[in-house]
CSV table of C-alpha atoms and ligand atoms in Angstrom, one decimal:
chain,number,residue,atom,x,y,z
A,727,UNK,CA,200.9,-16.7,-68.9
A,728,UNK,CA,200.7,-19.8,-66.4
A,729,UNK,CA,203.9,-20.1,-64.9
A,730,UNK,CA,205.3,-22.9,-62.2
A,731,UNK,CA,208.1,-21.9,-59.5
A,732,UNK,CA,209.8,-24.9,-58.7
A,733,UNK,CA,211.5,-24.1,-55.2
A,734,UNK,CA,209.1,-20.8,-54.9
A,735,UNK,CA,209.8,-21.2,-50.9
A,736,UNK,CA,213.6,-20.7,-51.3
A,737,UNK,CA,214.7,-17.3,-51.3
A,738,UNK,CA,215.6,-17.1,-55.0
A,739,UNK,CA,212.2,-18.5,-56.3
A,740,UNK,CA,210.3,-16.7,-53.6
A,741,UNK,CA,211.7,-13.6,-55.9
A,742,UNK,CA,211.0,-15.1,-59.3
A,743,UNK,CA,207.3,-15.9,-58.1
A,744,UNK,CA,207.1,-12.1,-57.4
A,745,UNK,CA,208.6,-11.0,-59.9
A,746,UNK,CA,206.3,-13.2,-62.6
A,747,UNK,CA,203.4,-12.2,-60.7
A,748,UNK,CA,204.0,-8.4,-60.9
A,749,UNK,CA,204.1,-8.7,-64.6
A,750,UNK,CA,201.2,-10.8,-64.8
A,751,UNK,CA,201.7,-14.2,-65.2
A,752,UNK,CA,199.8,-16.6,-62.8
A,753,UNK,CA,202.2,-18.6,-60.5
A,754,UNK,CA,201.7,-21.8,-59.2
A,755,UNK,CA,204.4,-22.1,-56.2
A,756,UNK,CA,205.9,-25.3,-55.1
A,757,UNK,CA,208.1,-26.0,-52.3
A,758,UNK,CA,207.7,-28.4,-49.2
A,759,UNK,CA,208.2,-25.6,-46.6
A,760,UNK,CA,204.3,-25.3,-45.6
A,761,UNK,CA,205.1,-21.9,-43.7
A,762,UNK,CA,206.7,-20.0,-46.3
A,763,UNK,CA,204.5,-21.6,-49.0
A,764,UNK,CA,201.6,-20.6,-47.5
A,765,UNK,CA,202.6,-17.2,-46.7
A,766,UNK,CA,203.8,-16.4,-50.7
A,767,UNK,CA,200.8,-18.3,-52.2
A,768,UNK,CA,198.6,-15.7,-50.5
A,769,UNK,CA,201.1,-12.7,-51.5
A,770,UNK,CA,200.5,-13.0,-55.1
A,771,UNK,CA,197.0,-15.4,-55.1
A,772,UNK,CA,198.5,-19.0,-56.2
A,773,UNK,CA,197.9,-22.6,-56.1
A,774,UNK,CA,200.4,-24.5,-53.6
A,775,UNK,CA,202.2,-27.3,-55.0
A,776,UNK,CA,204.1,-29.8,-52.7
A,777,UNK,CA,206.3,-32.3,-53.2
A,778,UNK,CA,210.2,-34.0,-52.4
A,779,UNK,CA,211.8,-33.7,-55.8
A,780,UNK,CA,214.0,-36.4,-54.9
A,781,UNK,CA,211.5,-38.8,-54.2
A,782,UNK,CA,210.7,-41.5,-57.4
A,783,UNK,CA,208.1,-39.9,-59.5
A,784,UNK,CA,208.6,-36.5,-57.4
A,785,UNK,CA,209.1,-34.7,-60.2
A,786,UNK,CA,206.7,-35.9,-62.7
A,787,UNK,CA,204.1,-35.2,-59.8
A,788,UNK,CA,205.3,-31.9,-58.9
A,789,UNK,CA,204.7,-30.5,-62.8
A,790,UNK,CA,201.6,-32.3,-63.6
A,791,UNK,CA,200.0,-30.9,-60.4
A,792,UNK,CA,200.6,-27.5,-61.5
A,793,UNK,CA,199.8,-27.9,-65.0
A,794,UNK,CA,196.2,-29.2,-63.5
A,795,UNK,CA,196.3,-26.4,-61.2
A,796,UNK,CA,196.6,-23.6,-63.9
A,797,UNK,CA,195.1,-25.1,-67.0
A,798,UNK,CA,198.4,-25.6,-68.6
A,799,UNK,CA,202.0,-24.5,-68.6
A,800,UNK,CA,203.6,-21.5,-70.4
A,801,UNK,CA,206.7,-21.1,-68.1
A,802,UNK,CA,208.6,-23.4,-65.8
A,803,UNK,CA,211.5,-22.0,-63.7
A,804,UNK,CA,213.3,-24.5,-61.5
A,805,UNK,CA,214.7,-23.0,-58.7
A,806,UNK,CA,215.2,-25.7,-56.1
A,807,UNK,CA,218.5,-26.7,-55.0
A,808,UNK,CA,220.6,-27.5,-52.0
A,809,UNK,CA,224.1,-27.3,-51.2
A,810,UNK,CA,227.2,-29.7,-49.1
A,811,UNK,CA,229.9,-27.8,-47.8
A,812,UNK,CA,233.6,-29.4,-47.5
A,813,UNK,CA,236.0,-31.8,-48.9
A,814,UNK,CA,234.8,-34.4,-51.0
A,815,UNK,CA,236.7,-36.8,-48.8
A,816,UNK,CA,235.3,-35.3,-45.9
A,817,UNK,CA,231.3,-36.0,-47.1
A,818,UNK,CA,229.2,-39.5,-46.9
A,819,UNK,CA,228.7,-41.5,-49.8
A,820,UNK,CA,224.7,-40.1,-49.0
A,821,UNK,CA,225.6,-36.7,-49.0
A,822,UNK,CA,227.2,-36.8,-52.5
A,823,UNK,CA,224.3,-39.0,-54.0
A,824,UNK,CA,221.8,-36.3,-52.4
A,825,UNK,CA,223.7,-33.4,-54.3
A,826,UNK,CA,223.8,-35.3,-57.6
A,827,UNK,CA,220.0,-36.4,-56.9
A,828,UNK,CA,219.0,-32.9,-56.0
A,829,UNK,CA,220.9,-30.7,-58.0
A,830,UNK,CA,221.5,-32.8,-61.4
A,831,UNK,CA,218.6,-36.0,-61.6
A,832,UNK,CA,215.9,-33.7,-60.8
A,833,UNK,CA,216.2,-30.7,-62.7
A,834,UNK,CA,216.3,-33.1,-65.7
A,835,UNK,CA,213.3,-34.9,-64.8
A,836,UNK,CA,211.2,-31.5,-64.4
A,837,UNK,CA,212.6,-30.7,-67.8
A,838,UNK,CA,211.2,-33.6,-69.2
A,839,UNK,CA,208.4,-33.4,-67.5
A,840,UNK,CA,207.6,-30.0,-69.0
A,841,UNK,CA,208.0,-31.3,-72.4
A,842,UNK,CA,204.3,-32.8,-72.0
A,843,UNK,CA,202.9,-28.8,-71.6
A,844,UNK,CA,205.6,-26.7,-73.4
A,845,UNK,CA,204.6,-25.3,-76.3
A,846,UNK,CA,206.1,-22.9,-78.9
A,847,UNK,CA,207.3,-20.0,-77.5
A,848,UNK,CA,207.2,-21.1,-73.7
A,849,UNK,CA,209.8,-21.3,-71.6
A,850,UNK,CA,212.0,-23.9,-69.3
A,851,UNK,CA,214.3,-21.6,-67.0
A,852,UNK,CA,216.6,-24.1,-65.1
A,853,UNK,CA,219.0,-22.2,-62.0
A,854,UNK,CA,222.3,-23.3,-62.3
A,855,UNK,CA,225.1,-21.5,-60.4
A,856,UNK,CA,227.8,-19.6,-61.7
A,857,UNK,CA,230.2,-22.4,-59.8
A,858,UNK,CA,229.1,-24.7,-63.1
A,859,UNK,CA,231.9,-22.7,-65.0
A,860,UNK,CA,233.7,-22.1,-62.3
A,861,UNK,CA,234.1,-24.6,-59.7
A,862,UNK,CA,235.4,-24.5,-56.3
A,863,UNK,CA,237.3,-25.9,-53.6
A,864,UNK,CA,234.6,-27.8,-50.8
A,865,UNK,CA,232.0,-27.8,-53.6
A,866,UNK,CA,232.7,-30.3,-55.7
A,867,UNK,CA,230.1,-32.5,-56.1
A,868,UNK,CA,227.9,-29.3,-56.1
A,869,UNK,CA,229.9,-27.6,-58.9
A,870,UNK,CA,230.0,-31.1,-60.8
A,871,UNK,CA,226.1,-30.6,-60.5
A,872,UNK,CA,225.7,-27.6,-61.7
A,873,UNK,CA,228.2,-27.8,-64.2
A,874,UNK,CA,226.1,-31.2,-65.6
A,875,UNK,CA,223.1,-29.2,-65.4
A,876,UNK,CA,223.9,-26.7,-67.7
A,877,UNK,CA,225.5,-29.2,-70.1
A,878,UNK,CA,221.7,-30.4,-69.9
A,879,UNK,CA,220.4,-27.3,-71.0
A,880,UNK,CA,222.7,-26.5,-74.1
A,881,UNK,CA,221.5,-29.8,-75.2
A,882,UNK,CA,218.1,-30.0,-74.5
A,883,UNK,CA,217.4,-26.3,-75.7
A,884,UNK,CA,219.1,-27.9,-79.4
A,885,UNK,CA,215.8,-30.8,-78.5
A,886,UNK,CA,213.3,-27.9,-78.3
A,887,UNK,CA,214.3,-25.8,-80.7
A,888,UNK,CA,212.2,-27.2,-83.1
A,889,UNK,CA,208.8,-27.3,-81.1
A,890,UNK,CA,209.9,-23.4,-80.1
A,891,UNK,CA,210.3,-23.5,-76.0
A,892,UNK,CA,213.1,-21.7,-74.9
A,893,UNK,CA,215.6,-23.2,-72.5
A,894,UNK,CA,217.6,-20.9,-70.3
A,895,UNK,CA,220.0,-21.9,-68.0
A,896,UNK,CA,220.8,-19.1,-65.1
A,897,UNK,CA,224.4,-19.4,-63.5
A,898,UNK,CA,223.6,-16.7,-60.3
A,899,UNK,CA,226.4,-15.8,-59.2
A,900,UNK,CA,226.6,-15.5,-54.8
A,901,UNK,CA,223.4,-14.0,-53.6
A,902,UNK,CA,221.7,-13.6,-50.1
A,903,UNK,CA,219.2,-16.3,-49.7
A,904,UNK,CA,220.1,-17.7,-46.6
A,905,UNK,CA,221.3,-21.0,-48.9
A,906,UNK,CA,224.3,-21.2,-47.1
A,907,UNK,CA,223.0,-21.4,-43.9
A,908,UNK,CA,220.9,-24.8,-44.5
A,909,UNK,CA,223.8,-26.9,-46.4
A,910,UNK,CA,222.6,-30.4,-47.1
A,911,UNK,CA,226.2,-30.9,-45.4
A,912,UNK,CA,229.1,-29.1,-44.0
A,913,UNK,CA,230.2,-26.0,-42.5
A,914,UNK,CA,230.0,-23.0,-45.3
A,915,UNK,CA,233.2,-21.1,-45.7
A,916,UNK,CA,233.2,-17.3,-45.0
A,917,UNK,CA,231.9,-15.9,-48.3
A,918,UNK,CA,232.0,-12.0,-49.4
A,919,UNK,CA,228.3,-10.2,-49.4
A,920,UNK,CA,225.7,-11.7,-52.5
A,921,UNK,CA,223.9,-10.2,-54.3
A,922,UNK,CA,220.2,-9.1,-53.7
A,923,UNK,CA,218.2,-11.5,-54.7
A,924,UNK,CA,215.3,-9.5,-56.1
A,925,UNK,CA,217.3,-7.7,-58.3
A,926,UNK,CA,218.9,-11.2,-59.5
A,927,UNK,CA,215.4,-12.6,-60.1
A,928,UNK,CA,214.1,-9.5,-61.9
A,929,UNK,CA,216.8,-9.7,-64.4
A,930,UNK,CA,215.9,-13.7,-64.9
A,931,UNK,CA,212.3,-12.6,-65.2
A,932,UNK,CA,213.3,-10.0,-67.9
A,933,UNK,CA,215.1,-12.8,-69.8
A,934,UNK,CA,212.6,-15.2,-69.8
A,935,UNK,CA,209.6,-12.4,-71.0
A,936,UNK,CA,212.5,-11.8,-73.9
A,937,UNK,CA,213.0,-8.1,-72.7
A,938,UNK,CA,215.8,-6.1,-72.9
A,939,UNK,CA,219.9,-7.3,-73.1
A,940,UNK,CA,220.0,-11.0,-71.5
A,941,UNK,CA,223.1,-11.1,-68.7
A,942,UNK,CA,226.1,-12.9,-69.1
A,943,UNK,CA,225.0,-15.2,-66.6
A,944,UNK,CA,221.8,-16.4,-68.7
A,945,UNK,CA,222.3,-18.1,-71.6
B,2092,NAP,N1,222.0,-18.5,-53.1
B,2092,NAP,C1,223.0,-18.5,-53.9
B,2092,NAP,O1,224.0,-17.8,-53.7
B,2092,NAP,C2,222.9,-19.2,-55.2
B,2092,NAP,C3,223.8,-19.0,-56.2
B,2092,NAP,C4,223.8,-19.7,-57.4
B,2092,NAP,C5,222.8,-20.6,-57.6
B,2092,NAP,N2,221.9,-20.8,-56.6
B,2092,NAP,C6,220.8,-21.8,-56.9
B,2092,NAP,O2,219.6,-21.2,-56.8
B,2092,NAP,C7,218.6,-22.2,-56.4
B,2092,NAP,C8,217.8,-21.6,-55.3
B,2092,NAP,O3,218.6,-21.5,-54.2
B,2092,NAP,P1,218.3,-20.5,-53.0
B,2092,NAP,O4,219.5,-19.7,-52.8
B,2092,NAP,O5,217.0,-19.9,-53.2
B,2092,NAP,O6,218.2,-21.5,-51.8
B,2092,NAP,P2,217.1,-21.8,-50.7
B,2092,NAP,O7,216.5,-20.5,-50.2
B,2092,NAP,O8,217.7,-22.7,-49.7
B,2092,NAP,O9,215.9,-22.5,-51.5
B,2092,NAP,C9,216.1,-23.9,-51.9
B,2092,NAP,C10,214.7,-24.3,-52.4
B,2092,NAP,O10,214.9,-25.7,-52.8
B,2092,NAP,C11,213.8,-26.4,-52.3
B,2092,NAP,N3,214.2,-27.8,-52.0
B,2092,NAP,C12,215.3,-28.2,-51.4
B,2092,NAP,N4,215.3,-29.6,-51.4
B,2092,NAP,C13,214.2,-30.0,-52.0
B,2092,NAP,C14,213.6,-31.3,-52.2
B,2092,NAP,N5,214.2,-32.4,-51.9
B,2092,NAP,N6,212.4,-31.3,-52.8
B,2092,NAP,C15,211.7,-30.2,-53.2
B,2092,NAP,N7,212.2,-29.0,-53.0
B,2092,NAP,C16,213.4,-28.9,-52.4
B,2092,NAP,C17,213.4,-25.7,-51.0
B,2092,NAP,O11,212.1,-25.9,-50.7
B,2092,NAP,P3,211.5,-26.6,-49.3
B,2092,NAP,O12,212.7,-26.7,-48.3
B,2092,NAP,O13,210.4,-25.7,-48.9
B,2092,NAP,O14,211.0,-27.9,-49.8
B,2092,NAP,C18,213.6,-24.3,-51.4
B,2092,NAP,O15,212.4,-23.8,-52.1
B,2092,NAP,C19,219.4,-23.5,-56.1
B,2092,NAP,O16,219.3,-24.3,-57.2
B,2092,NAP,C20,220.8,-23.0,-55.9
B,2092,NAP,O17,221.7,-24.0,-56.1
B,2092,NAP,C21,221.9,-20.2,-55.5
């Protein structure tokens, strides 16, 4: 299986590249952290991909460097994401567009850029949040985001039905990433202890090899 980890140097896709390399897929990790890349490219022997997703044609480069890389696509898991803290009348006008950008434009533009190397019975795993069903309080625009994003995936999994790629969309709920603590804006709100996110990543690895009882925050 050739897979691509689509914010692999974030500490939720850092766990998914693991956790698709331990059951033997080969990863191709992207993220624009060269550090962390670097480090978790050698960990589990992949190619590095690179690459602002919000930049125009960011995402159509990011996915057609890795399929090159690998020979091809089985799996795509999109894991990159950012956050802005506070009330919406509290954040810029750039701010809000950076969420929506981030969080909503390109996760649709990877997903339509993986419709060139999907093929029946791959797989398109987007990471929502679990705010997209239930939204908060000084993350609005994130929530509105999310909550898009996986109104994406129900329909675009009814697109790909027929050429047999699945589409999951993964709601995590809170887990310890460190997220938080680099908020495209704002101050994050004291927020009760995450989950691990290994554990969170092996259960979205499990879903996408079709093993065992899926969540209730896959779908
Ligand atoms: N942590 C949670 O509690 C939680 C809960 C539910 C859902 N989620 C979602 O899970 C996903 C991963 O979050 P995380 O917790 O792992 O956060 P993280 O550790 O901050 O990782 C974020 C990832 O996004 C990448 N990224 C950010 N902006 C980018 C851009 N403009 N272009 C390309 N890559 C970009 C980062 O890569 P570089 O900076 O290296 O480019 C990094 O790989 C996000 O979609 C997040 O919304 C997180």
């Amino acid at each position: 299986m050739r897979a691509l980890v689509i914010g692999a140097t974030g500490g939720f896709g850092s766990e998914v590249a693991r956790s698709l390399a331990a059951r033997g897929a080969r990863v191709a990790v992207h993220g624009r952290n060269t550090d962390r890349r670097a480090s978790l490219a050698q960990e589990i022997e992949a190619p590095q991909i690179d690459g602002d997703l919000t930049a125009p044609g960011g995402p159509d480069a990011v996915v057609d460097e890795a399929a090159r890389a690998l020979g091809g696509l089985d799996i795509v898991v999109m894991s990159a994401g950012g956050v802005a803290f506070g009330p919406v009348a509290d954040l810029a006008e750039k701010v809000l567009r950076q969420v929506i950008e981030l969080d909503l434009i390109a996760p649709i533009l990877v997903a339509r850029a993986a419709t060139r190397y999907l093929a029946k019975d791959g797989v398109i795993a987007q990471v929502s949040a679990v705010v997209a069903t239930q939204p908060m309080a000084g993350l609005a625009a994130y929530s509105a985001a999310k909550a898009g994003l996986t109104a994406f995936d129900v329909a675009f999994r009814r697109e790909m039905r027929r050429a047999g790629v699945r589409v999951l969309d993964a709601r995590p709920p809170h887990m310890e990433t460190g997220l938080a603590t680099r908020p495209i804006a704002g101050t994050p709100p004291g927020l009760a202890e995450g989950r691990n996110p290994r554990e969170v990543a092996d259960e979205l690895v499990a879903a996408i090899a079709g093993d065992g009882d899926t969540p209730d925050w896959i779908s």
